[in-house]
Coordinates of C-alpha atoms in Angstrom, one line a residue:
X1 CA -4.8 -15.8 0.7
X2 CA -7.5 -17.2 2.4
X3 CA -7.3 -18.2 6.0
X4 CA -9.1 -18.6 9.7
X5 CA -9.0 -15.2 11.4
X6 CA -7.6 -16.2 14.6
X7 CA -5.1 -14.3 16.8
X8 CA -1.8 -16.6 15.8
X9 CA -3.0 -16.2 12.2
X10 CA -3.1 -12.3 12.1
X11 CA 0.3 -12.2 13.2
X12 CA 1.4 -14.4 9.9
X13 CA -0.8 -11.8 7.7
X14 CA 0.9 -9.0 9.0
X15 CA 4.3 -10.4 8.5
X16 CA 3.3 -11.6 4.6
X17 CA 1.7 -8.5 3.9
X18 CA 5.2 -6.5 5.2
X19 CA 7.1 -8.9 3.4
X20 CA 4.8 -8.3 -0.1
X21 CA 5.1 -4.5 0.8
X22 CA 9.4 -4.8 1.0
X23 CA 9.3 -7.1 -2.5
X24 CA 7.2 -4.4 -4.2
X25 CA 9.7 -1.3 -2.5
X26 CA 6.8 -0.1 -0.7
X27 CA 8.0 -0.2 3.0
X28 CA 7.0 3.4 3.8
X29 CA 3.2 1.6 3.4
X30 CA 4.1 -1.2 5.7
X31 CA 3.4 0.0 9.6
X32 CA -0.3 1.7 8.1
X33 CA -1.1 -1.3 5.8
X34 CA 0.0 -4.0 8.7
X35 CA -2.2 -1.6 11.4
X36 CA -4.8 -1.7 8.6
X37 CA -4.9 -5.2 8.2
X38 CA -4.8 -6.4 11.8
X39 CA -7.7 -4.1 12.7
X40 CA -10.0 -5.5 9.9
X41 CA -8.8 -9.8 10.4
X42 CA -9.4 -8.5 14.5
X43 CA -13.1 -7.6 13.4
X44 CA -13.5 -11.0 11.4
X45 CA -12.4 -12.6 14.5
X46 CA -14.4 -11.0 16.8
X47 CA -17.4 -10.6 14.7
X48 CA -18.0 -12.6 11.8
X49 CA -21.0 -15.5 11.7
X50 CA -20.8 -18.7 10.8
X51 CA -17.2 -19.1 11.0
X52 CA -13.8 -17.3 10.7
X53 CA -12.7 -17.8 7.5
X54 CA -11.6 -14.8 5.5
X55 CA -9.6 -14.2 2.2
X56 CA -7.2 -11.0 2.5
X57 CA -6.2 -9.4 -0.7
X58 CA -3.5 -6.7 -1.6
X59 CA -3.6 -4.9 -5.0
X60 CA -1.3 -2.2 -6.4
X61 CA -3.2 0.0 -8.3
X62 CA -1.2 3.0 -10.5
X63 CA -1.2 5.4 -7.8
X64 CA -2.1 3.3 -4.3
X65 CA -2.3 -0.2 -2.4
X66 CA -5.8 -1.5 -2.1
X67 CA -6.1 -4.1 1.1
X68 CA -9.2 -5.7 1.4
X69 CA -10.3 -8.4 3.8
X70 CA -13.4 -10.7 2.5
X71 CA -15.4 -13.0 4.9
X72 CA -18.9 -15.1 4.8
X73 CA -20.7 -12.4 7.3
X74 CA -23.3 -10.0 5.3
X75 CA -23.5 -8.0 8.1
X76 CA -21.7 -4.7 7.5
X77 CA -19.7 -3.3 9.7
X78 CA -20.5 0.0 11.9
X79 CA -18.2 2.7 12.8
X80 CA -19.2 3.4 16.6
X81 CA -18.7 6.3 18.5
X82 CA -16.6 5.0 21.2
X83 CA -16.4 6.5 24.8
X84 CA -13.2 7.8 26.3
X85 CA -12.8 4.6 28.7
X86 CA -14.0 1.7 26.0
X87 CA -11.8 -1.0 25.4
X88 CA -13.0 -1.5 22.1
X89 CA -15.0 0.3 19.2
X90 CA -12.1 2.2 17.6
X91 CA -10.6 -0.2 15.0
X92 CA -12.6 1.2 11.9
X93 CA -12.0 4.5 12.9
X94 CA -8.7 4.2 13.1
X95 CA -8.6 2.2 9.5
X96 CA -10.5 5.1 8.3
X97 CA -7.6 7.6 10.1
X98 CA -4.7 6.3 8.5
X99 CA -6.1 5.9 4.9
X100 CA -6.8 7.4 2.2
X101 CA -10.0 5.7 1.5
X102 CA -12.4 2.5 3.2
X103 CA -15.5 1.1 2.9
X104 CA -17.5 -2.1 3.2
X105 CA -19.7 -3.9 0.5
X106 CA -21.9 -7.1 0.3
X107 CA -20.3 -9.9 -1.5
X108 CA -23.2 -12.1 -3.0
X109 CA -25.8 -13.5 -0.6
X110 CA -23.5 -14.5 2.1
X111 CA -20.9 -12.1 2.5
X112 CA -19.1 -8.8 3.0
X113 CA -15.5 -7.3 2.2
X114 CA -14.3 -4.3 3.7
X115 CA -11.2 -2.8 2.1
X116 CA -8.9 0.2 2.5
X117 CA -6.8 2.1 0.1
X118 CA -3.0 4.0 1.1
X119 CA -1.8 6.2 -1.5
X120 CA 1.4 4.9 -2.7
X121 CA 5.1 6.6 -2.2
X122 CA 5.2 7.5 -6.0
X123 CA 1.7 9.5 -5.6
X124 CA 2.4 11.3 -2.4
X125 CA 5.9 12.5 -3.9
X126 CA 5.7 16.4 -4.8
X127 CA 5.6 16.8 -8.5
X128 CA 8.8 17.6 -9.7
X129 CA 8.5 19.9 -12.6
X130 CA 12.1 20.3 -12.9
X131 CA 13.8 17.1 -12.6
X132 CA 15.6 16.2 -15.6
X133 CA 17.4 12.4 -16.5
X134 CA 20.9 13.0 -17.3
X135 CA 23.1 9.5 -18.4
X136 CA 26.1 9.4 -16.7
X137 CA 28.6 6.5 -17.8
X138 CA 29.6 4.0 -15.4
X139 CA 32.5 2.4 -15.8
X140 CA 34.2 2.2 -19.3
X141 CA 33.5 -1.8 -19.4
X142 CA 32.0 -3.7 -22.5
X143 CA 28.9 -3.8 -23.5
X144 CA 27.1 -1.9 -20.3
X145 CA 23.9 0.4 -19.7
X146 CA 24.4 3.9 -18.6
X147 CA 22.9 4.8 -15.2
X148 CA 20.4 7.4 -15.0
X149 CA 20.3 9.9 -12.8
X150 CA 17.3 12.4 -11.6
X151 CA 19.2 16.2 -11.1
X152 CA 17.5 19.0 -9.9
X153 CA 18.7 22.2 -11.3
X154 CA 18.8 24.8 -8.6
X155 CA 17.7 28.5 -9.0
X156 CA 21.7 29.5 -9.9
X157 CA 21.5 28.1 -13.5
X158 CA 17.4 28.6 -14.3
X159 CA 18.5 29.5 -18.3
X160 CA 20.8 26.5 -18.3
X161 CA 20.5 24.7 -22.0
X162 CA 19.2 21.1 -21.7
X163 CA 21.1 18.8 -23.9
X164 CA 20.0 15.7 -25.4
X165 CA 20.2 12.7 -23.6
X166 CA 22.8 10.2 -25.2
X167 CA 23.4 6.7 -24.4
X168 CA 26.5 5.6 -23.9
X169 CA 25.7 1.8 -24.4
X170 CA 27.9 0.5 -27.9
X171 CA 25.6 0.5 -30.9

């Protein structure tokens, strides 16, 4: 989407990029991609030459969200070293905190986007090596799809046979 980074504007991002983040069941990514995004459309606001306007783009990748913010300044931005008693200075540290991954490239002649990447729920989740889909049937109605179901096996039954999976849909 591309907009004018001003301070009534960032506030829309933030609620569009929550609301992406709850249609794609990501909301455990939402306060870290909202903070993200705020502290980069707060820099093009604050920083950008000849004007505000900025395209901000969310992708989901196989195993994380990529955020990236694009505007017309080819200026890069610098990470400062901020003092104990600044009042500013510590937005692309704190992107760079909460991520996985940042950075900042020229775009063409005239331009720059800085982006930042979250790993997503799927690819923080532990590896479960023992996790096995069982079919359990729902309801004995028509023409209906069996649920499936993630059971661990706990160390009791470790030599427990695994049966084959059967469905219990008609035909």
């Amino acid at each position: 989407m591309e907009l004018q980074a001003l301070p009534s504007r960032i506030g829309q991002v933030r609620r569009i990029v929550s609301a992406q983040l709850r249609y794609w069941h990501m909301d455990s990514l939402i306060d870290r991609a909202s903070l993200g995004v705020t502290e980069l459309l707060s820099n093009v606001h604050r920083h950008a030459r000849p004007d505000k306007t900025c395209t901000v783009e969310m992708e989901l990748l196989l195993d994380r969200l990529k955020v990236s913010v694009r505007d017309r300044d080819p200026r890069l931005p610098v990470v400062e070293d901020a003092g104990p008693l600044a009042t500013c200075g510590r937005g692309l540290a704190m992107v760079a905190a909460m991520s996985e991954s940042w950075g900042a490239l020229p775009d063409g002649d005239s331009g720059k986007v800085v982006w930042f990447t979250l790993l997503t729920p799927s690819a923080t989740a532990p590896a479960a090596w023992d996790r096995h889909p069982r079919l359990t049937a729902g309801e004995p109605a028509g023409r209906r799809f069996a649920e499936v179901a993630l059971v661990e096996h706990t160390a009791e039954d470790p030599h427990r046979e695994r049966a084959p999976a059967r469905s219990t849909v008609p035909g």
